[in-house]
Coordinates of C-alpha atoms in Angstrom, one line a residue:
X1 CA 124.7 75.9 113.1
X2 CA 121.2 74.4 114.6
X3 CA 121.7 74.6 118.3
X4 CA 121.2 71.2 119.9
X5 CA 124.1 70.1 117.2
X6 CA 127.5 69.8 118.2
X7 CA 128.8 72.5 116.4
X8 CA 126.5 74.8 118.1
X9 CA 128.3 74.0 121.9
X10 CA 131.9 74.0 120.2
X11 CA 130.9 77.2 119.5
X12 CA 129.6 77.3 122.8
X13 CA 132.8 76.9 124.5
X14 CA 135.2 79.2 122.0
X15 CA 133.1 82.0 123.4
X16 CA 132.8 81.5 126.8
X17 CA 136.2 79.9 126.3
X18 CA 136.5 83.7 125.8
X19 CA 135.0 86.1 127.9
X20 CA 136.9 84.3 130.5
X21 CA 139.8 85.1 129.4
X22 CA 138.6 88.6 128.6
X23 CA 136.4 89.1 131.4
X24 CA 138.9 92.0 132.7
X25 CA 138.7 94.1 129.8
X26 CA 135.3 94.3 129.9
X27 CA 135.6 96.2 126.5
X28 CA 137.1 93.4 124.8
X29 CA 135.6 91.1 125.7
X30 CA 132.3 93.2 124.0
X31 CA 134.1 93.3 121.1
X32 CA 134.8 89.0 121.3
X33 CA 131.0 88.9 121.6
X34 CA 129.7 91.4 118.9
X35 CA 131.9 89.2 116.2
X36 CA 131.3 85.9 117.0
X37 CA 127.4 87.6 117.2
X38 CA 127.6 88.2 114.0
X39 CA 129.8 85.2 113.2
X40 CA 126.7 82.9 114.1
X41 CA 124.4 84.8 112.7
X42 CA 125.7 84.9 109.2
X43 CA 126.1 81.0 109.3
X44 CA 122.5 80.6 108.0
X45 CA 122.4 83.1 105.6
X46 CA 126.0 85.3 105.4
X47 CA 123.2 88.4 103.5
X48 CA 121.0 89.0 106.3
X49 CA 123.8 90.0 108.3
X50 CA 123.1 93.4 106.2
X51 CA 119.3 93.1 107.5
X52 CA 120.6 93.4 111.2
X53 CA 123.0 96.2 110.9
X54 CA 120.5 98.4 108.8
X55 CA 118.2 97.5 111.8
X56 CA 120.5 98.2 114.8
X57 CA 121.3 101.5 112.5
X58 CA 118.3 103.3 112.5
X59 CA 117.4 102.6 115.6
X60 CA 120.9 103.6 117.4
X61 CA 120.6 106.6 115.5
X62 CA 116.9 107.5 115.8
X63 CA 117.8 106.5 119.8
X64 CA 121.1 108.8 119.9
X65 CA 118.7 112.0 118.2
X66 CA 115.6 111.1 121.3
X67 CA 118.4 111.5 123.7
X68 CA 120.0 114.8 122.8
X69 CA 117.8 116.8 120.6
X70 CA 115.9 119.6 122.7
X71 CA 113.4 120.0 119.9
X72 CA 110.2 117.2 121.0
X73 CA 108.6 117.8 117.1
X74 CA 112.3 116.4 116.4
X75 CA 112.4 113.3 118.8
X76 CA 108.8 112.4 118.0
X77 CA 109.8 112.5 114.0
X78 CA 112.8 110.1 114.7
X79 CA 110.9 107.7 117.1
X80 CA 108.6 107.3 114.1
X81 CA 111.2 106.3 111.7
X82 CA 113.2 104.1 113.4
X83 CA 109.7 102.7 114.3
X84 CA 108.2 102.9 111.0
X85 CA 111.8 101.8 108.5
X86 CA 112.0 98.9 111.6
X87 CA 108.7 97.9 110.8
X88 CA 108.4 98.3 107.4
X89 CA 111.1 96.3 106.7
X90 CA 109.8 93.2 109.1
X91 CA 106.3 93.7 106.6
X92 CA 108.2 93.2 103.4
X93 CA 110.3 89.8 104.7
X94 CA 107.0 88.3 106.6
X95 CA 104.1 89.4 104.2
X96 CA 104.6 90.5 101.4
X97 CA 104.3 86.6 100.0
X98 CA 101.1 86.2 101.9
X99 CA 99.3 89.7 100.3
X100 CA 101.2 88.8 97.1
X101 CA 99.2 85.6 97.4
X102 CA 96.4 87.1 98.8
X103 CA 95.5 89.4 95.6
X104 CA 95.8 87.2 92.8
X105 CA 93.6 85.0 94.8
X106 CA 91.3 87.5 94.7
X107 CA 91.6 88.3 90.9
X108 CA 91.9 84.5 89.9
X109 CA 88.0 85.0 91.0
X110 CA 87.7 87.0 88.4
X111 CA 89.4 85.1 86.2
X112 CA 93.2 87.0 85.6
X113 CA 95.6 84.4 86.0
X114 CA 99.6 84.9 86.5
X115 CA 102.2 84.7 89.3
X116 CA 104.8 87.8 89.7
X117 CA 108.0 87.0 89.3
X118 CA 109.0 89.4 92.8
X119 CA 106.7 86.6 94.6
X120 CA 109.1 83.5 97.7
X121 CA 110.7 87.1 99.5
X122 CA 113.0 84.9 101.6
X123 CA 112.3 85.1 104.9
X124 CA 115.0 85.8 107.8
X125 CA 115.2 83.6 110.2
X126 CA 114.6 85.1 114.0
X127 CA 113.3 88.1 111.6
X128 CA 110.4 89.0 114.8
X129 CA 112.5 89.2 117.6
X130 CA 115.3 91.2 116.4
X131 CA 112.6 93.8 114.8
X132 CA 111.0 94.1 118.0
X133 CA 114.5 93.6 120.4
X134 CA 114.9 96.7 118.4
X135 CA 112.7 99.2 118.1
X136 CA 112.8 99.0 122.3
X137 CA 116.1 101.5 122.5
X138 CA 114.3 104.6 120.9
X139 CA 111.0 103.3 122.8
X140 CA 113.0 103.2 125.9
X141 CA 114.8 106.6 125.4
X142 CA 111.3 108.4 124.3
X143 CA 109.7 107.1 128.1
X144 CA 113.1 107.0 130.1
X145 CA 112.8 103.7 130.5
X146 CA 116.5 104.3 129.6
X147 CA 117.9 107.3 130.8
X148 CA 120.7 107.5 128.7
X149 CA 122.0 106.8 125.1
X150 CA 124.9 103.6 124.7
X151 CA 127.8 102.9 122.8
X152 CA 127.3 102.1 119.0
X153 CA 128.9 98.5 120.3
X154 CA 127.0 98.2 123.2
X155 CA 124.2 98.5 121.0
X156 CA 124.9 96.3 118.0
X157 CA 125.9 93.2 121.0
X158 CA 122.8 93.8 122.5
X159 CA 121.3 93.4 118.6
X160 CA 123.3 90.2 117.8
X161 CA 123.8 88.2 120.8
X162 CA 123.9 85.0 119.5
X163 CA 122.2 83.5 123.2
X164 CA 118.9 85.0 122.5
X165 CA 119.0 86.0 119.1
X166 CA 117.4 83.2 116.9
X167 CA 113.8 82.5 119.2
X168 CA 114.3 85.1 122.0
X169 CA 113.5 85.3 124.7
X170 CA 113.1 89.0 124.0
X171 CA 115.1 91.1 125.7
X172 CA 114.2 95.0 126.3
X173 CA 117.5 97.6 126.2
X174 CA 116.5 98.8 129.6
X175 CA 117.0 95.8 131.0
X176 CA 120.2 94.3 128.5
X177 CA 122.0 97.5 128.9
X178 CA 122.9 98.2 132.7
X179 CA 124.5 94.5 131.6
X180 CA 127.2 95.7 129.4
X181 CA 128.1 97.9 131.3
X182 CA 128.5 96.0 135.0
X183 CA 130.8 93.6 133.7
X184 CA 129.5 90.8 135.9
X185 CA 132.3 88.1 136.6
X186 CA 131.8 84.1 136.2
X187 CA 131.3 82.1 138.8
X188 CA 131.1 78.2 139.1
X189 CA 127.5 78.8 140.4
X190 CA 126.7 80.2 137.4
X191 CA 128.1 78.0 135.6
X192 CA 126.7 75.1 137.0
X193 CA 123.1 76.9 137.1
X194 CA 123.9 77.4 133.3
X195 CA 124.8 73.9 132.4
X196 CA 121.4 72.6 134.4
X197 CA 119.5 75.2 132.5
X198 CA 121.1 73.6 128.7
X199 CA 120.6 69.8 130.0
X200 CA 117.0 70.5 131.0
X201 CA 116.8 72.6 127.2
X202 CA 117.8 69.7 125.3
X203 CA 115.6 67.0 127.0
X204 CA 112.4 69.3 125.6
X205 CA 114.0 69.4 122.8
X206 CA 115.9 66.6 121.4
X207 CA 113.4 63.2 124.0
X208 CA 110.0 64.8 124.3
X209 CA 109.7 67.9 120.9
X210 CA 111.1 66.3 118.1
X211 CA 110.2 63.0 119.3
X212 CA 106.8 63.7 119.5
X213 CA 106.8 65.5 116.0
X214 CA 108.5 62.6 114.5
X215 CA 106.1 60.3 115.7
X216 CA 102.9 61.7 116.5
X217 CA 101.9 65.3 115.2
X218 CA 103.7 65.4 112.2
X219 CA 102.3 61.5 110.7
X220 CA 98.9 63.8 112.1
X221 CA 98.9 67.0 110.2
X222 CA 100.3 65.3 106.9
X223 CA 97.5 62.2 106.3
X224 CA 95.1 63.1 108.9
X225 CA 92.0 61.5 107.0
X226 CA 94.4 58.1 107.7
X227 CA 93.5 57.5 111.1
X228 CA 91.2 57.5 114.6
X229 CA 89.9 60.4 115.7
X230 CA 90.8 60.1 119.2
X231 CA 94.7 59.5 117.4
X232 CA 94.0 62.8 116.0
X233 CA 92.8 64.6 118.9
X234 CA 96.0 63.1 121.2
X235 CA 97.9 64.5 118.5
X236 CA 96.5 67.8 118.8
X237 CA 97.8 67.8 122.3
X238 CA 100.8 66.3 122.3
X239 CA 101.5 69.1 119.2
X240 CA 100.5 71.5 122.5
X241 CA 103.1 69.6 123.8
X242 CA 105.6 70.0 121.2
X243 CA 105.5 73.2 120.9
X244 CA 106.2 73.9 124.5
X245 CA 108.7 72.2 124.9
X246 CA 110.4 73.2 121.8
X247 CA 110.3 76.7 122.4
X248 CA 110.8 76.6 126.2
X249 CA 113.8 74.2 125.6
X250 CA 115.2 76.4 123.3
X251 CA 114.6 79.7 126.1
X252 CA 116.4 77.4 128.6
X253 CA 119.4 76.7 125.9
X254 CA 120.0 80.4 126.0
X255 CA 119.5 81.1 129.3
X256 CA 121.7 78.7 130.5
X257 CA 124.3 79.9 127.5
X258 CA 124.3 83.5 128.3
X259 CA 124.3 83.0 132.3
X260 CA 127.8 81.0 132.3
X261 CA 129.1 83.6 130.4
X262 CA 127.6 86.0 132.8
X263 CA 124.5 87.5 131.3
X264 CA 120.8 86.9 132.8
X265 CA 118.0 87.4 130.2
X266 CA 114.4 87.0 130.9
X267 CA 112.5 84.1 132.4
X268 CA 110.0 83.6 129.3
X269 CA 107.7 80.7 130.7
X270 CA 106.0 79.9 133.8
X271 CA 104.1 76.8 133.6
X272 CA 101.0 78.2 130.9
X273 CA 99.2 75.2 130.3
X274 CA 98.4 75.0 134.8
X275 CA 96.5 78.6 133.9
X276 CA 93.0 79.5 134.4
X277 CA 91.6 81.7 131.9
X278 CA 92.9 82.3 128.9
X279 CA 94.5 85.3 129.9
X280 CA 96.7 84.0 132.4
X281 CA 97.6 81.7 129.8
X282 CA 99.1 84.9 128.2
X283 CA 100.9 86.0 131.6
X284 CA 102.7 82.4 131.7
X285 CA 103.3 81.7 127.7
X286 CA 105.6 83.3 125.9
X287 CA 106.3 86.2 128.3
X288 CA 108.6 88.6 126.6
X289 CA 106.5 88.8 123.7
X290 CA 102.9 88.6 125.5
X291 CA 104.1 91.3 127.6
X292 CA 105.7 93.5 124.4
X293 CA 102.0 93.6 123.2
X294 CA 101.0 94.6 126.4
X295 CA 104.0 97.6 126.6
X296 CA 104.8 98.7 123.4
X297 CA 101.3 98.7 121.6
X298 CA 98.2 97.9 124.7
X299 CA 100.1 100.9 126.4
X300 CA 99.4 102.8 123.2
X301 CA 96.7 102.9 121.7
X302 CA 93.9 103.3 125.5
X303 CA 94.0 106.8 125.5
X304 CA 93.5 107.0 122.0
X305 CA 90.0 108.6 122.3
X306 CA 87.7 106.5 120.2
X307 CA 89.2 103.7 121.5
X308 CA 87.7 100.7 124.5
X309 CA 88.8 98.2 126.3
X310 CA 87.4 95.5 123.6
X311 CA 88.6 97.2 120.8
X312 CA 92.6 97.3 122.7
X313 CA 91.8 93.5 123.1
X314 CA 90.6 92.3 119.8
X315 CA 94.3 94.2 117.5
X316 CA 96.3 93.8 120.1
X317 CA 95.6 89.4 119.8
X318 CA 95.0 90.1 116.3
X319 CA 99.0 91.6 116.2
X320 CA 99.5 88.7 118.1
X321 CA 98.7 86.1 115.5
X322 CA 99.9 87.7 112.6
X323 CA 103.4 88.0 114.8
X324 CA 103.1 84.5 114.4
X325 CA 103.4 83.8 110.8
X326 CA 101.2 85.4 107.5
X327 CA 97.9 83.6 107.0
X328 CA 94.6 84.1 107.7
X329 CA 94.8 81.2 109.9
X330 CA 96.7 83.0 112.0
X331 CA 94.7 86.2 112.1
X332 CA 91.7 83.9 113.3
X333 CA 93.6 82.6 115.9
X334 CA 94.0 86.2 117.1
X335 CA 90.6 86.9 117.3
X336 CA 90.0 83.9 118.9
X337 CA 91.7 85.0 122.0
X338 CA 91.2 88.5 121.5
X339 CA 87.6 87.4 122.2
X340 CA 87.8 85.2 124.8
X341 CA 89.9 87.1 126.5
X342 CA 87.1 89.7 126.1
X343 CA 84.6 87.8 127.2
X344 CA 87.0 86.5 130.3
X345 CA 87.5 90.7 131.5
X346 CA 83.5 91.5 130.6
X347 CA 82.1 88.7 133.1
X348 CA 84.9 89.8 135.5
X349 CA 83.4 93.0 135.3
X350 CA 79.3 92.2 135.4
X351 CA 80.5 90.0 138.7
X352 CA 82.8 93.3 140.0
X353 CA 79.6 95.5 139.8
X354 CA 77.2 92.6 141.3
X355 CA 79.7 92.6 144.4
X356 CA 80.8 89.0 143.6
X357 CA 83.9 88.4 144.8
X358 CA 86.2 86.9 142.2
X359 CA 86.3 83.0 141.2
X360 CA 88.8 80.8 143.3
X361 CA 89.6 77.6 142.2
X362 CA 90.5 74.9 144.4
X363 CA 91.2 71.3 144.5
X364 CA 88.3 69.4 142.1
X365 CA 87.6 72.8 140.9
X366 CA 90.9 73.9 140.2
X367 CA 91.6 70.6 138.3
X368 CA 89.1 71.0 136.1
X369 CA 89.3 74.2 135.3
X370 CA 93.3 74.3 134.8
X371 CA 91.7 71.4 132.3
X372 CA 89.6 73.2 130.8
X373 CA 91.9 75.9 129.3
X374 CA 94.1 73.9 128.5
X375 CA 92.2 71.9 126.2
X376 CA 90.7 75.9 124.4
X377 CA 94.3 76.7 124.1
X378 CA 95.2 73.1 122.7
X379 CA 92.3 73.1 119.4
X380 CA 93.2 76.8 118.8
X381 CA 97.0 75.2 118.5
X382 CA 95.0 74.0 115.2
X383 CA 95.4 76.8 113.3
X384 CA 99.4 77.3 114.4
X385 CA 99.7 74.5 113.1
X386 CA 98.0 73.7 110.6
X387 CA 99.5 75.3 106.6
X388 CA 95.7 77.0 106.2
X389 CA 92.4 78.0 107.1
X390 CA 91.2 74.7 105.0
X391 CA 93.7 71.7 106.5
X392 CA 92.0 72.9 109.6
X393 CA 89.2 72.6 108.2
X394 CA 89.9 69.2 106.6
X395 CA 91.7 67.9 110.3
X396 CA 88.7 68.7 111.9
X397 CA 86.6 67.3 109.3
X398 CA 88.4 64.1 109.8
X399 CA 88.1 64.1 113.6
X400 CA 84.5 63.7 112.6
X401 CA 84.3 61.4 109.9
X402 CA 87.1 59.1 111.0
X403 CA 86.7 55.1 109.3
X404 CA 89.5 53.2 111.9
X405 CA 89.7 53.0 115.5
X406 CA 93.7 52.6 115.9
X407 CA 95.4 54.2 118.3
X408 CA 99.1 54.2 116.9
X409 CA 101.4 55.3 119.4
X410 CA 104.5 53.3 119.8
X411 CA 106.2 53.5 122.9
X412 CA 108.7 56.1 122.8
X413 CA 106.1 58.4 121.8
X414 CA 104.4 57.5 124.8
X415 CA 106.5 58.2 126.7
X416 CA 108.1 61.4 125.3
X417 CA 104.2 62.4 126.0
X418 CA 104.5 61.2 129.6
X419 CA 107.5 63.1 130.1
X420 CA 106.3 66.0 129.0
X421 CA 103.8 65.9 131.0
X422 CA 105.4 65.2 134.1
X423 CA 108.1 67.7 133.5
X424 CA 104.9 70.4 133.2
X425 CA 103.1 69.4 135.6
X426 CA 105.3 68.6 138.5
X427 CA 104.8 71.2 140.9
X428 CA 108.1 73.9 141.1
X429 CA 109.1 73.7 144.8
X430 CA 109.8 69.4 143.6
X431 CA 111.9 70.9 140.3
X432 CA 113.5 74.2 142.3
X433 CA 114.9 71.0 145.4
X434 CA 115.9 69.0 142.6
X435 CA 118.1 72.0 140.9
X436 CA 119.6 73.4 144.4
X437 CA 120.5 69.1 145.3
X438 CA 122.2 69.3 142.4
X439 CA 124.2 72.6 142.0
X440 CA 125.6 71.2 145.5
X441 CA 127.4 68.4 144.4
X442 CA 131.0 69.6 144.0
X443 CA 132.0 71.7 140.5
X444 CA 133.6 69.7 138.8
X445 CA 131.7 66.5 139.4
X446 CA 128.8 68.2 137.7
X447 CA 130.4 69.4 135.4
X448 CA 132.1 66.2 133.4
X449 CA 128.3 64.5 133.8
X450 CA 126.8 68.1 132.6
X451 CA 129.3 68.0 129.8
X452 CA 129.1 64.2 128.5
X453 CA 125.4 64.4 129.0
X454 CA 125.0 67.6 126.7
X455 CA 127.7 65.9 124.0
X456 CA 125.8 62.2 124.2
X457 CA 121.9 64.4 123.6
X458 CA 123.5 67.0 121.2
X459 CA 125.4 64.1 118.7
X460 CA 121.6 62.3 119.0
X461 CA 119.6 65.4 117.9
X462 CA 119.1 66.4 113.6
X463 CA 120.3 69.3 112.6
X464 CA 117.7 69.0 110.2
X465 CA 115.0 69.1 113.3
X466 CA 114.4 73.0 113.4
X467 CA 113.4 75.2 116.6
X468 CA 109.3 75.9 115.5
X469 CA 109.9 79.9 116.2
X470 CA 112.5 79.7 113.9
X471 CA 110.1 80.6 111.2
X472 CA 109.0 83.0 113.6

């Protein structure tokens, strides 16, 4: 059930009607949402519902021990057990194939051939997101971000909540649990804001990301030697926009659907390609993921007696790279970003020691700086999109040795690229003013127009055009 499909929005409408009917009976509403959320996940592969149950059960039990047991040693053991169990599941499903393939590649160097019959572990959809979300509960209880445990039903709903189950935002237990207790009533204002976000998400996904993939990115990466250098460079920038519009489009839809049902999900993007440094990019890009690594990994290792800030940054960014995928290209992606952020930190430290003020960019220098950082981010996207390091090198080789000067960009692809830049770089105040104007339209008229647009775009969308981050 792809969330840009008509079937998803029929399902979401059913969920909304159920929430509206049960809004004065909070426990019944939560039971209803839990059941339909599990049904939603099982439509992809019913077998992996057992995985969701296992992650839910282990982390809930650990949280209960942490909040109730008097001995600190037992509480620490419960926390370590929950984190270890959750990460073990993640590593098995996500990284088994990578390590086994790497082992066989190594053995082939010494003439050993053959393949294991246990290779090709199926990757459960959304495994990285649900694993990280699960371990926030025992950690938040241990660090007292949450001061009391919840019911098993509330925690199960927190884990399975269907709008953001597959690709985030990564919601923390301390953020979501209070909302389950408050039982916020549905409102016309929230409905209109939610519909607006859904429309924006569909535009990003169907009218931009999918078109860029079909007409520019996929052809360029499938046969880079057949295209000109300029087209291959444009394809890299197109991919930067594609991956942003794809994930932020999903996030907009998730936040919009949740808002209509009375729940608030955290903002996940803040115009990341307006960043003035690589560190600033990570403060704007996939905010719930990057802040998770900051608060739950960086903060945990910075007090190790042998660590230092540069080692910590490199370790965190390698972890971010590996989180995105099992491959040496993702490791290198993390190393590059960790190194760039470390260099930026070192340079700012030197400026501070010399008594120089922080760098401030304005006017033309700001535009040049934004373009510079956007280009750096785009170049590293090559490692993100290519299948492996060899494919990345092949793409770069094709740029340097192109034999044609053709630029086969169709009008629809050029329009999608222009719309992507327009949506991203338009000043926030203009966008907010447009949103405020939209929600002033009479509710019934606005709802009619937006629902019609949602229907049309969902009907036009492809059930096969899965979101990029579903693989993570």
